[in-house]
Amino acid sequence: MDIRIGHGFDVHAFREGDSVWLGNLKIPHDRGIEAHSDGDVVLHALCDALLGALALGDIGQHFPPSDPRWKGADSAVFLQHVLGLVRAKGYELGNADLTILAERPKIGPHRLAMRERIASIVGCDIERISVKATTTEKLGFTGREEGIAAEAVVLLVRSA
């Protein structure tokens, strides 16, 4: 069996605002995200994990923040592009395990909807998408609520 494993990580600082994009969902929050695109750390980490599994670089190489085309872009566009690269190499997503690191917003009420949305974008069963959250026990930049981070691990399998 030809498999590949990838890991991704993304982080963004908070700024003034009233919502954040996580897992392609707009979630009400008392802050926004400082980012060139929509700042969806979940989808950004997932993109990096997918790219890393096949040694295709990172999200910044494919969608540089210096490029005005990506200003305010929906990160689902990034994910769809990356999935096209994965499929062109003959692979499919086996599963994705995503972890959000934040004190707030609380992820639990949005977890199922995030899983559904990501599975829909990827075109896979929801059972292949895991979304978890953890705090950092008030330690570090996430603990001080200065920003938010996400990690992703993916398994890719060669298509039949």
CSV table of C-alpha atoms in Angstrom, one decimal:
chain,number,residue,atom,x,y,z
A,1,MET,CA,0.0,0.0,0.0
A,2,ASP,CA,1.4,3.4,-1.0
A,3,ILE,CA,0.6,5.9,1.7
A,4,ARG,CA,1.9,9.3,2.7
A,5,ILE,CA,1.6,11.2,6.0
A,6,GLY,CA,1.7,15.0,6.2
A,7,HIS,CA,1.7,17.5,9.1
A,8,GLY,CA,0.6,21.1,8.9
A,9,PHE,CA,0.5,24.0,11.4
A,10,ASP,CA,-0.8,27.5,11.1
A,11,VAL,CA,-1.2,30.5,13.4
A,12,HIS,CA,-2.8,34.0,13.2
A,13,ALA,CA,-3.0,36.9,15.6
A,14,PHE,CA,-6.3,38.3,16.7
A,15,ARG,CA,-7.3,41.9,15.7
A,16,GLU,CA,-10.4,43.9,16.1
A,17,GLY,CA,-13.5,42.2,14.7
A,18,ASP,CA,-16.6,40.2,15.5
A,19,SER,CA,-15.9,36.8,14.1
A,20,VAL,CA,-13.3,34.3,12.9
A,21,TRP,CA,-13.3,31.7,10.1
A,22,LEU,CA,-12.5,28.2,11.3
A,23,GLY,CA,-13.1,25.1,9.2
A,24,ASN,CA,-14.8,27.2,6.6
A,25,LEU,CA,-17.4,28.4,9.2
A,26,LYS,CA,-17.8,32.0,10.3
A,27,ILE,CA,-17.9,31.8,14.1
A,28,PRO,CA,-19.0,34.8,16.2
A,29,HIS,CA,-16.2,36.0,18.4
A,30,ASP,CA,-15.2,39.3,20.1
A,31,ARG,CA,-12.1,39.4,17.9
A,32,GLY,CA,-11.2,38.9,14.2
A,33,ILE,CA,-8.1,37.4,12.6
A,34,GLU,CA,-5.1,39.3,11.2
A,35,ALA,CA,-4.5,37.7,7.9
A,36,HIS,CA,-4.1,38.4,4.2
A,37,SER,CA,-6.8,35.8,3.3
A,38,ASP,CA,-9.7,34.9,5.6
A,39,GLY,CA,-7.2,33.6,8.1
A,40,ASP,CA,-8.8,30.2,8.5
A,41,VAL,CA,-6.1,28.4,10.5
A,42,VAL,CA,-7.9,25.1,10.2
A,43,LEU,CA,-7.9,25.0,6.4
A,44,HIS,CA,-4.5,26.5,6.2
A,45,ALA,CA,-3.0,23.8,8.4
A,46,LEU,CA,-4.9,21.2,6.4
A,47,CYS,CA,-3.5,22.5,3.1
A,48,ASP,CA,0.0,22.5,4.5
A,49,ALA,CA,-0.4,18.9,5.7
A,50,LEU,CA,-1.7,17.8,2.3
A,51,LEU,CA,1.2,19.6,0.5
A,52,GLY,CA,3.7,18.2,3.0
A,53,ALA,CA,2.6,14.6,2.5
A,54,LEU,CA,3.6,14.9,-1.2
A,55,ALA,CA,6.6,17.3,-0.8
A,56,LEU,CA,4.8,20.0,-2.7
A,57,GLY,CA,5.9,22.9,-0.6
A,58,ASP,CA,3.7,25.0,1.6
A,59,ILE,CA,0.6,27.2,1.4
A,60,GLY,CA,2.8,30.3,1.2
A,61,GLN,CA,4.5,29.1,-1.9
A,62,HIS,CA,1.2,28.4,-3.7
A,63,PHE,CA,-0.7,31.4,-2.3
A,64,PRO,CA,1.8,34.1,-1.4
A,65,PRO,CA,0.5,36.8,1.0
A,66,SER,CA,2.2,39.3,-1.3
A,67,ASP,CA,-0.2,38.4,-4.1
A,68,PRO,CA,-3.2,40.8,-4.1
A,69,ARG,CA,-5.4,38.0,-5.7
A,70,TRP,CA,-5.5,36.3,-2.3
A,71,LYS,CA,-6.6,39.4,-0.3
A,72,GLY,CA,-9.6,38.3,1.8
A,73,ALA,CA,-9.7,35.0,-0.1
A,74,ASP,CA,-11.9,32.1,1.1
A,75,SER,CA,-9.5,29.4,2.2
A,76,ALA,CA,-11.8,26.8,0.7
A,77,VAL,CA,-10.4,27.9,-2.6
A,78,PHE,CA,-6.9,27.1,-1.3
A,79,LEU,CA,-8.0,23.7,-0.1
A,80,GLN,CA,-9.7,22.8,-3.5
A,81,HIS,CA,-6.6,23.8,-5.4
A,82,VAL,CA,-4.4,21.7,-3.1
A,83,LEU,CA,-6.8,18.7,-3.4
A,84,GLY,CA,-6.4,19.0,-7.2
A,85,LEU,CA,-2.6,18.7,-6.8
A,86,VAL,CA,-3.0,15.7,-4.5
A,87,ARG,CA,-5.3,13.9,-6.9
A,88,ALA,CA,-3.1,14.8,-9.9
A,89,LYS,CA,-0.3,12.9,-8.1
A,90,GLY,CA,-2.7,9.9,-7.8
A,91,TYR,CA,-3.6,10.2,-4.1
A,92,GLU,CA,-6.8,10.5,-2.1
A,93,LEU,CA,-7.3,11.6,1.5
A,94,GLY,CA,-7.4,8.6,3.9
A,95,ASN,CA,-8.2,10.8,6.9
A,96,ALA,CA,-7.5,14.1,8.5
A,97,ASP,CA,-7.0,14.8,12.2
A,98,LEU,CA,-7.3,18.6,13.0
A,99,THR,CA,-6.6,20.3,16.3
A,100,ILE,CA,-7.4,23.9,17.1
A,101,LEU,CA,-5.4,25.6,19.9
A,102,ALA,CA,-7.3,28.4,21.5
A,103,GLU,CA,-8.8,29.6,24.8
A,104,ARG,CA,-11.7,31.1,22.9
A,105,PRO,CA,-13.9,30.8,20.9
A,106,LYS,CA,-15.2,27.5,22.2
A,107,ILE,CA,-15.1,24.9,19.4
A,108,GLY,CA,-17.4,22.3,20.8
A,109,PRO,CA,-20.7,23.9,19.6
A,110,HIS,CA,-19.2,24.2,16.0
A,111,ARG,CA,-17.3,20.9,15.8
A,112,LEU,CA,-19.9,18.8,13.9
A,113,ALA,CA,-20.6,21.6,11.4
A,114,MET,CA,-16.9,22.1,10.8
A,115,ARG,CA,-16.4,18.4,10.2
A,116,GLU,CA,-19.4,18.4,7.8
A,117,ARG,CA,-18.1,21.5,5.9
A,118,ILE,CA,-14.6,20.1,5.5
A,119,ALA,CA,-15.8,16.7,4.4
A,120,SER,CA,-18.0,18.4,1.8
A,121,ILE,CA,-15.1,20.5,0.5
A,122,VAL,CA,-12.8,17.4,0.4
A,123,GLY,CA,-15.5,15.1,-1.0
A,124,CYS,CA,-15.2,12.4,1.6
A,125,ASP,CA,-17.2,10.8,4.4
A,126,ILE,CA,-17.4,12.8,7.6
A,127,GLU,CA,-15.9,9.8,9.4
A,128,ARG,CA,-12.6,10.7,7.7
A,129,ILE,CA,-12.5,14.2,9.3
A,130,SER,CA,-11.7,14.7,13.0
A,131,VAL,CA,-11.8,18.1,14.6
A,132,LYS,CA,-10.6,18.6,18.1
A,133,ALA,CA,-9.7,21.5,20.3
A,134,THR,CA,-7.6,22.2,23.2
A,135,THR,CA,-6.5,25.2,25.3
A,136,THR,CA,-2.9,25.9,26.3
A,137,GLU,CA,-3.9,26.3,29.9
A,138,LYS,CA,-3.5,30.1,29.6
A,139,LEU,CA,0.1,29.6,28.6
A,140,GLY,CA,1.8,31.3,25.6
A,141,PHE,CA,0.2,33.6,22.9
A,142,THR,CA,-2.9,31.4,22.6
A,143,GLY,CA,-3.3,31.3,26.4
A,144,ARG,CA,-3.1,35.1,26.5
A,145,GLU,CA,-5.7,35.1,23.7
A,146,GLU,CA,-3.4,37.0,21.4
A,147,GLY,CA,-4.1,34.5,18.6
A,148,ILE,CA,-5.2,31.1,17.5
A,149,ALA,CA,-3.4,28.1,16.0
A,150,ALA,CA,-4.3,24.8,14.4
A,151,GLU,CA,-2.4,21.6,13.5
A,152,ALA,CA,-3.3,19.0,11.0
A,153,VAL,CA,-2.2,15.4,10.3
A,154,VAL,CA,-3.3,13.7,7.1
A,155,LEU,CA,-2.9,10.2,5.7
A,156,LEU,CA,-3.0,10.0,1.9
A,157,VAL,CA,-3.5,6.7,0.0
A,158,ARG,CA,-2.7,6.0,-3.6
A,159,SER,CA,-5.9,6.0,-5.7
A,160,ALA,CA,-6.9,2.7,-7.2
